[in-house]
Amino acid sequence: MNIQDIATKINGKVIGDAQHAIKFPAKIEDAQQNNITFLANIKYLDFVYLSNAGCIVISSDVYNENMKGNFILVDDAYSAFSKVLSIFNAEVTTEISDKAFIHPSAKIGIKAHIYPFVYIGEHVTIGDHCIIYPNVTINAHCVVGNNCILHSGAVIGSDGFGFAPIPDGSFHKIPQLGNVVIEDNCEIGANTCIDSATMGSTIIRKGVKLDNLIQVAHNVEIGEHTVIAAQTGISGSTKIGHHNMIGGQVGFVGHISVAPFTKINAQSAIAQTIKKEGLVLCGTPAFDMKQYFKSTIVFKSLPEMEKRIRDLESTINQLKNT
Amino acid sequence: MNIQDIATKINGKVIGDAQHAIKFPAKIEDAQQNNITFLANIKYLDFVYLSNAGCIVISSDVYNENMKGNFILVDDAYSAFSKVLSIFNAEVTTEISDKAFIHPSAKIGIKAHIYPFVYIGEHVTIGDHCIIYPNVTINAHCVVGNNCILHSGAVIGSDGFGFAPIPDGSFHKIPQLGNVVIEDNCEIGANTCIDSATMGSTIIRKGVKLDNLIQVAHNVEIGEHTVIAAQTGISGSTKIGHHNMIGGQVGFVGHISVAPFTKINAQSAIAQTIKKEGLVLCGTPAFDMKQYFKSTIVFKSLPEMEKRIRDLESTINQLKNT
Amino acid sequence: MNIQDIATKINGKVIGDAQHAIKFPAKIEDAQQNNITFLANIKYLDFVYLSNAGCIVISSDVYNENMKGNFILVDDAYSAFSKVLSIFNAEVTTEISDKAFIHPSAKIGIKAHIYPFVYIGEHVTIGDHCIIYPNVTINAHCVVGNNCILHSGAVIGSDGFGFAPIPDGSFHKIPQLGNVVIEDNCEIGANTCIDSATMGSTIIRKGVKLDNLIQVAHNVEIGEHTVIAAQTGISGSTKIGHHNMIGGQVGFVGHISVAPFTKINAQSAIAQTIKKEGLVLCGTPAFDMKQYFKSTIVFKSLPEMEKRIRDLESTINQLKNT
């Protein structure tokens, strides 16, 4: 494949040798003459001058004539390079491993790739074009839409964590009769757990992307196109709005709702309902992120601040006594 | 099944049409004429008036004659409805999958359900009436009591994380010779990890309920009927007392002990031994929860507080110079 | 085996009955006459006087002649006892389970132990003397060095979490073409996830020890002999230096680097590059640990501090008006 072939596919304009051959994509600092790479972040601009890459995908705004080598000019280099990666990505194979367990009552759509050691329980429904990596468990009655990717070790439809206290101090398990519904175009990270609802469904709306090691408790609902980073946990019955962007290791208490377009910084705790759209939150418990960072700066100097108060108190005592 | 059948089983009193047929339980906001539902939390009282449910299980204290429809009156609606769910819960089947690996030296009790891709190592002992979901690993010499449920991806008896530093800056693995003992009536969540003891046993006492993605390190002991929410981590040799209630994403340092009946809020860090029973803790490091929340309110306004101190300092300087 | 046999192997000096027979190691509080145990931490010194152990491995500095029983004196009791444990540790067997899936193009070194339900994908390379526990996934093109241990449920080479936003509000998956490289002598904990690089490799340098449930995102690099406790998460493209010691539940933002010999306390958040070697950090965001603990002490009394400021303000107002 040459540079012109790639430029045509990503709708870009070639500067330099359009016939130059490209073998594979690489990072800008590693790229050699047979590699294509990209510059999306101005912070790394110096790399363009130092790079030995065969071709660099770059925004027309950023390119200038002092840059030497071959380029493909595009509007949005990040998004265009994502298409370049797709060109070089291995063809998805369609295969259902005979080392997977698929209950006879389960329904699997067309063009699925189901790897070894996947467990698919009774009456599970899986849509078209899904990839289910090794060691995934999908328990009875769960539903997975079209074009979904479930990474290794993900557990869909484990029992919700519900127990009623008994007077003798022990707990009685509350049966979990519901299921999990994952709509179209979702990606579920490795070792992420999504519990079944007690009754009804735990729902992952279309386009949601969950990273690895996330906990989604029973009866949670996650709105369309919300993206959640690794190790975040969402407690029972909480409803996350659409288009949220949620960092890693965030915690949500149960039975609250979060407005659409909320952004939540890593390690925050969301302890109550967020009604206003578009907030940017941070902290335990979370509040406005800018305010939070101002508070953390003062937090560092709390011991000195306490001393300043002590000094003030002693000065005032002197003043009062004179 | 009709309402009278159910009322008899949960020891309740029918108001309305005792012969009305019920097909399945549902949430109060979703319930239709063939569903039974419940009201446990007064917060949701309005739903009773709006619900289309065929029957509502409700506390005698909460019911009043203006409520229309069919009801079963009970003392404790939450606990009673848990019994209703049990009535409709699928019969637990007894089956040992031929796609599981069970070492010939392992002993499995009666009426076990062992799913595909479960690994049960040498000399493992598993009690009666256990359910072990797909992709669970139980390593050599571990012991599981009666009536336990192990959810998918749980790992019982992975090596404790112990390394001795070597003068060359590398680490020497400390062999982990112990095991894990899980007593009767425990539930272990999906992808939760319980490490083997270095020597002796990591012990999960009877009735303990662990949610998903929890880390239990080597030589930990968790007391009877303690309940722990998802993503909490307990470091090596720490002993948690009985009847603790521990939130999600909590961390415990190693080699400490926590008194019985302690409640710990989500995302807290327990950095030292808790001797007094019945405390309610929060924070990193944790202290009294009410006090913690008061401190977090002030934390939000730290920048203004710093300004107030600056103002005081400047006013005092003026006063001193007059 | 008798005490003299063990002393010879760990290069120690016997005090007491060198012919006394030892069957197995045990904890000092549990040890009986046929057990060997150790004292490494002076805090537990009283146990030496109370112990019923057949033999205690103890530092020459700590031993005194009032102690009764049999002893092996060594320089470093912790490290010496680690060797004792090795003596009693079960011989590692060499076996590739026929219930594992190994792609025909994968290469496995000598003396590997590969357990049931392990998935090893296309063109994976695994070195010599590796132990791969049940339910591990190693995806295509990943590389594992010699003497590595991968615990159950670990996922090596899941897709990096990369998505490009699309103008319609949805996300386009960025193909992940890279792999994971784990160098020699590494240990990867149960249910830990290491994502493949977008391009190039996510790299775990030699001697790294990762505990359970850790998240390592795409293009991360972890330096030699760094040790990381459970449930920590490292975001994309971050580079951790060599010989770091990192506590549990720590979070790292993406695209930063951390100097060698950094120590990071549990639950901290590392939000920017750490350039100086040897720092000890704590907090969200993290700073000097000692300073952090001083600030947390003041944090507890913030409400009283606010009151002291109010009192000062009112006193000053009175002074000004007189």
PDB file of C-alpha atoms in Angstrom, chain A residues 24-30 36-38 43-44 76 78-79 81-90 97 99 115-117 133-135 149 151-153 187 190-191 207 209-213 225-231 243 245 249 266-267 292-293 296 298-306 308-310 312-313 316 319-320, chain C residues 98-101 116-119 135-137 139 153-155 158-165 168-177 191-195 198-201 213-216 219 231-234 239 249-251 255 267-269 284-287 291-292 294-296 298-299 302 305 308-309 312 315-316 319:
ATOM      1  CA  PHE A  24       2.325  -0.630   9.127  1.00  0.00           C
ATOM      2  CA  PRO A  25       1.409   2.196  11.538  1.00  0.00           C
ATOM      3  CA  ALA A  26       3.799   3.163  14.347  1.00  0.00           C
ATOM      4  CA  LYS A  27       4.192   5.745  17.110  1.00  0.00           C
ATOM      5  CA  ILE A  28       5.886   8.957  15.937  1.00  0.00           C
ATOM      6  CA  GLU A  29       8.978   8.326  18.078  1.00  0.00           C
ATOM      7  CA  ASP A  30       9.385   4.754  16.770  1.00  0.00           C
ATOM      8  CA  ILE A  36       2.881   5.788   8.831  1.00  0.00           C
ATOM      9  CA  THR A  37       2.265   7.879  11.949  1.00  0.00           C
ATOM     10  CA  PHE A  38       0.356  10.980  13.035  1.00  0.00           C
ATOM     11  CA  LYS A  43       2.696  19.328  22.453  1.00  0.00           C
ATOM     12  CA  TYR A  44       4.524  16.715  20.383  1.00  0.00           C
ATOM     13  CA  ASP A  76      -8.764  16.117  12.195  1.00  0.00           C
ATOM     14  CA  TYR A  78      -6.700  11.970  15.452  1.00  0.00           C
ATOM     15  CA  SER A  79      -9.903  10.827  13.860  1.00  0.00           C
ATOM     16  CA  PHE A  81      -5.487   8.220  11.934  1.00  0.00           C
ATOM     17  CA  SER A  82      -8.073   6.064  13.650  1.00  0.00           C
ATOM     18  CA  LYS A  83      -9.247   5.230  10.112  1.00  0.00           C
ATOM     19  CA  VAL A  84      -5.652   4.465   9.088  1.00  0.00           C
ATOM     20  CA  LEU A  85      -5.451   1.976  11.962  1.00  0.00           C
ATOM     21  CA  SER A  86      -8.669   0.356  10.752  1.00  0.00           C
ATOM     22  CA  ILE A  87      -7.103  -0.179   7.327  1.00  0.00           C
ATOM     23  CA  PHE A  88      -4.241  -2.131   8.890  1.00  0.00           C
ATOM     24  CA  ASN A  89      -6.361  -3.907  11.481  1.00  0.00           C
ATOM     25  CA  ALA A  90      -6.638  -7.670  11.117  1.00  0.00           C
ATOM     26  CA  SER A  97     -15.162 -22.003  19.192  1.00  0.00           C
ATOM     27  CA  LYS A  99     -14.411 -24.913  23.365  1.00  0.00           C
ATOM     28  CA  TYR A 115     -13.669 -17.553  21.701  1.00  0.00           C
ATOM     29  CA  PRO A 116     -12.822 -20.591  23.844  1.00  0.00           C
ATOM     30  CA  PHE A 117     -14.088 -20.836  27.437  1.00  0.00           C
ATOM     31  CA  TYR A 133     -13.296 -12.933  24.038  1.00  0.00           C
ATOM     32  CA  PRO A 134     -12.092 -15.922  26.107  1.00  0.00           C
ATOM     33  CA  ASN A 135     -13.383 -16.594  29.623  1.00  0.00           C
ATOM     34  CA  ILE A 149     -17.379  -6.422  22.042  1.00  0.00           C
ATOM     35  CA  HIS A 151     -13.463  -8.531  26.612  1.00  0.00           C
ATOM     36  CA  SER A 152     -11.974 -11.457  28.501  1.00  0.00           C
ATOM     37  CA  GLY A 153     -13.194 -12.202  31.969  1.00  0.00           C
ATOM     38  CA  GLU A 187     -17.822  -2.391  24.494  1.00  0.00           C
ATOM     39  CA  ALA A 190     -11.876  -7.122  30.630  1.00  0.00           C
ATOM     40  CA  ASN A 191     -13.010  -8.456  34.025  1.00  0.00           C
ATOM     41  CA  GLY A 207     -22.855   3.069  22.329  1.00  0.00           C
ATOM     42  CA  LYS A 209     -18.002   2.030  26.410  1.00  0.00           C
ATOM     43  CA  LEU A 210     -16.910   0.450  29.692  1.00  0.00           C
ATOM     44  CA  ASP A 211     -13.227  -0.021  30.446  1.00  0.00           C
ATOM     45  CA  ASN A 212     -11.745  -2.889  32.494  1.00  0.00           C
ATOM     46  CA  LEU A 213     -12.582  -3.962  36.080  1.00  0.00           C
ATOM     47  CA  HIS A 225     -22.727   6.951  24.567  1.00  0.00           C
ATOM     48  CA  THR A 226     -21.484   7.279  28.112  1.00  0.00           C
ATOM     49  CA  VAL A 227     -17.814   6.354  28.490  1.00  0.00           C
ATOM     50  CA  ILE A 228     -16.428   5.043  31.803  1.00  0.00           C
ATOM     51  CA  ALA A 229     -12.762   4.442  32.657  1.00  0.00           C
ATOM     52  CA  ALA A 230     -11.375   1.469  34.554  1.00  0.00           C
ATOM     53  CA  GLN A 231     -12.197   0.389  38.120  1.00  0.00           C
ATOM     54  CA  HIS A 243     -22.967  11.235  27.162  1.00  0.00           C
ATOM     55  CA  MET A 245     -17.525  10.951  30.639  1.00  0.00           C
ATOM     56  CA  GLN A 249     -11.901   4.565  40.221  1.00  0.00           C
ATOM     57  CA  ALA A 266     -11.009  10.015  38.470  1.00  0.00           C
ATOM     58  CA  GLN A 267     -11.355   8.767  42.093  1.00  0.00           C
ATOM     59  CA  TYR A 292     -11.936  21.272  44.179  1.00  0.00           C
ATOM     60  CA  PHE A 293      -8.427  21.889  42.895  1.00  0.00           C
ATOM     61  CA  THR A 296      -6.670  20.901  47.505  1.00  0.00           C
ATOM     62  CA  VAL A 298      -5.066  25.111  50.500  1.00  0.00           C
ATOM     63  CA  PHE A 299      -5.315  21.591  51.985  1.00  0.00           C
ATOM     64  CA  LYS A 300      -1.562  21.173  51.519  1.00  0.00           C
ATOM     65  CA  SER A 301      -0.886  24.163  53.758  1.00  0.00           C
ATOM     66  CA  LEU A 302      -3.460  23.424  56.458  1.00  0.00           C
ATOM     67  CA  PRO A 303      -0.859  23.037  59.229  1.00  0.00           C
ATOM     68  CA  GLU A 304       0.589  26.501  58.440  1.00  0.00           C
ATOM     69  CA  MET A 305      -2.909  27.904  58.245  1.00  0.00           C
ATOM     70  CA  GLU A 306      -3.669  26.533  61.693  1.00  0.00           C
ATOM     71  CA  ARG A 308      -1.572  31.552  61.390  1.00  0.00           C
ATOM     72  CA  ILE A 309      -4.838  31.295  63.303  1.00  0.00           C
ATOM     73  CA  ARG A 310      -2.963  30.557  66.516  1.00  0.00           C
ATOM     74  CA  LEU A 312      -3.784  35.762  65.275  1.00  0.00           C
ATOM     75  CA  GLU A 313      -5.386  34.538  68.479  1.00  0.00           C
ATOM     76  CA  ILE A 316      -5.491  39.603  69.560  1.00  0.00           C
ATOM     77  CA  LEU A 319      -4.167  43.689  71.877  1.00  0.00           C
ATOM     78  CA  LYS A 320      -7.146  43.113  74.138  1.00  0.00           C
TER      79      LYS A 320
ATOM     80  CA  ASP C  98      -5.174 -30.503  27.317  1.00  0.00           C
ATOM     81  CA  LYS C  99      -8.028 -28.348  28.580  1.00  0.00           C
ATOM     82  CA  ALA C 100      -6.034 -25.211  27.743  1.00  0.00           C
ATOM     83  CA  PHE C 101      -6.333 -23.603  24.302  1.00  0.00           C
ATOM     84  CA  PRO C 116      -6.928 -25.753  32.261  1.00  0.00           C
ATOM     85  CA  PHE C 117      -8.968 -23.001  30.572  1.00  0.00           C
ATOM     86  CA  VAL C 118      -5.921 -20.886  29.746  1.00  0.00           C
ATOM     87  CA  TYR C 119      -6.274 -19.187  26.359  1.00  0.00           C
ATOM     88  CA  ASN C 135      -8.678 -18.995  33.246  1.00  0.00           C
ATOM     89  CA  VAL C 136      -5.830 -16.708  32.122  1.00  0.00           C
ATOM     90  CA  THR C 137      -6.210 -15.069  28.691  1.00  0.00           C
ATOM     91  CA  ASN C 139      -4.265 -12.515  23.380  1.00  0.00           C
ATOM     92  CA  GLY C 153      -8.164 -14.599  35.548  1.00  0.00           C
ATOM     93  CA  ALA C 154      -5.331 -12.300  34.429  1.00  0.00           C
ATOM     94  CA  VAL C 155      -6.014 -10.815  30.987  1.00  0.00           C
ATOM     95  CA  SER C 158      -7.156  -6.885  25.910  1.00  0.00           C
ATOM     96  CA  ASP C 159      -7.893  -3.917  23.645  1.00  0.00           C
ATOM     97  CA  GLY C 160      -6.699  -0.515  24.829  1.00  0.00           C
ATOM     98  CA  PHE C 161      -9.591   1.809  25.719  1.00  0.00           C
ATOM     99  CA  GLY C 162      -9.400   4.232  22.811  1.00  0.00           C
ATOM    100  CA  PHE C 163     -12.314   5.934  21.085  1.00  0.00           C
ATOM    101  CA  ALA C 164     -12.512   8.951  18.789  1.00  0.00           C
ATOM    102  CA  PRO C 165     -15.598  11.148  19.270  1.00  0.00           C
ATOM    103  CA  ASP C 168     -23.164  12.718  16.134  1.00  0.00           C
ATOM    104  CA  GLY C 169     -22.148  12.197  19.778  1.00  0.00           C
ATOM    105  CA  SER C 170     -21.148   8.572  19.426  1.00  0.00           C
ATOM    106  CA  PHE C 171     -17.628   7.117  19.481  1.00  0.00           C
ATOM    107  CA  HIS C 172     -15.542   5.346  16.872  1.00  0.00           C
ATOM    108  CA  LYS C 173     -13.323   2.539  18.154  1.00  0.00           C
ATOM    109  CA  ILE C 174      -9.623   3.171  17.568  1.00  0.00           C
ATOM    110  CA  PRO C 175      -8.166  -0.160  16.490  1.00  0.00           C
ATOM    111  CA  GLN C 176      -5.526  -1.443  18.885  1.00  0.00           C
ATOM    112  CA  LEU C 177      -2.746  -2.963  16.778  1.00  0.00           C
ATOM    113  CA  ASN C 191      -7.785 -10.838  37.534  1.00  0.00           C
ATOM    114  CA  THR C 192      -5.214  -8.144  36.680  1.00  0.00           C
ATOM    115  CA  CYS C 193      -5.672  -6.635  33.194  1.00  0.00           C
ATOM    116  CA  ILE C 194      -2.890  -5.410  30.910  1.00  0.00           C
ATOM    117  CA  ASP C 195      -4.146  -3.811  27.697  1.00  0.00           C
ATOM    118  CA  THR C 198      -2.502   1.049  20.231  1.00  0.00           C
ATOM    119  CA  MET C 199       0.782   0.779  18.302  1.00  0.00           C
ATOM    120  CA  GLY C 200       3.997  -0.696  19.687  1.00  0.00           C
ATOM    121  CA  SER C 201       3.966  -2.408  23.090  1.00  0.00           C
ATOM    122  CA  LEU C 213      -7.126  -6.666  40.149  1.00  0.00           C
ATOM    123  CA  ILE C 214      -4.697  -4.076  38.753  1.00  0.00           C
ATOM    124  CA  GLN C 215      -5.462  -2.140  35.577  1.00  0.00           C
ATOM    125  CA  VAL C 216      -2.578  -1.384  33.208  1.00  0.00           C
ATOM    126  CA  ASN C 219       1.115   1.903  26.025  1.00  0.00           C
ATOM    127  CA  GLN C 231      -6.526  -2.577  42.638  1.00  0.00           C
ATOM    128  CA  THR C 232      -4.175   0.163  41.425  1.00  0.00           C
ATOM    129  CA  GLY C 233      -4.897   1.625  37.977  1.00  0.00           C
ATOM    130  CA  ILE C 234      -2.462   3.161  35.485  1.00  0.00           C
ATOM    131  CA  LYS C 239       5.648   5.447  32.316  1.00  0.00           C
ATOM    132  CA  GLN C 249      -6.005   1.463  44.954  1.00  0.00           C
ATOM    133  CA  VAL C 250      -3.627   4.141  43.628  1.00  0.00           C
ATOM    134  CA  GLY C 251      -4.585   5.905  40.382  1.00  0.00           C
ATOM    135  CA  HIS C 255       0.710  10.482  29.630  1.00  0.00           C
ATOM    136  CA  GLN C 267      -5.423   5.284  47.516  1.00  0.00           C
ATOM    137  CA  SER C 268      -3.271   8.179  46.249  1.00  0.00           C
ATOM    138  CA  ALA C 269      -3.766   9.863  42.879  1.00  0.00           C
ATOM    139  CA  THR C 284      -5.488  12.934  46.004  1.00  0.00           C
ATOM    140  CA  PRO C 285      -3.658  14.590  44.316  1.00  0.00           C
ATOM    141  CA  ALA C 286      -0.495  13.246  45.960  1.00  0.00           C
ATOM    142  CA  PHE C 287       2.263  15.223  47.677  1.00  0.00           C
ATOM    143  CA  GLN C 291       3.010  16.705  54.983  1.00  0.00           C
ATOM    144  CA  TYR C 292      -0.136  14.903  53.862  1.00  0.00           C
ATOM    145  CA  LYS C 294      -0.159  16.632  58.989  1.00  0.00           C
ATOM    146  CA  SER C 295      -2.830  18.127  56.744  1.00  0.00           C
ATOM    147  CA  THR C 296      -5.255  15.282  57.420  1.00  0.00           C
ATOM    148  CA  VAL C 298      -5.975  19.526  60.668  1.00  0.00           C
ATOM    149  CA  PHE C 299      -8.705  18.397  58.243  1.00  0.00           C
ATOM    150  CA  LEU C 302     -11.813  22.087  60.139  1.00  0.00           C
ATOM    151  CA  MET C 305     -11.018  26.010  62.880  1.00  0.00           C
ATOM    152  CA  ARG C 308     -11.991  30.085  65.595  1.00  0.00           C
ATOM    153  CA  ILE C 309     -11.850  32.317  62.522  1.00  0.00           C
ATOM    154  CA  LEU C 312     -11.436  36.217  65.626  1.00  0.00           C
ATOM    155  CA  THR C 315     -13.369  40.045  68.350  1.00  0.00           C
ATOM    156  CA  ILE C 316     -11.600  42.211  65.801  1.00  0.00           C
ATOM    157  CA  LEU C 319     -11.748  46.010  68.837  1.00  0.00           C
TER     158      LEU C 319
END
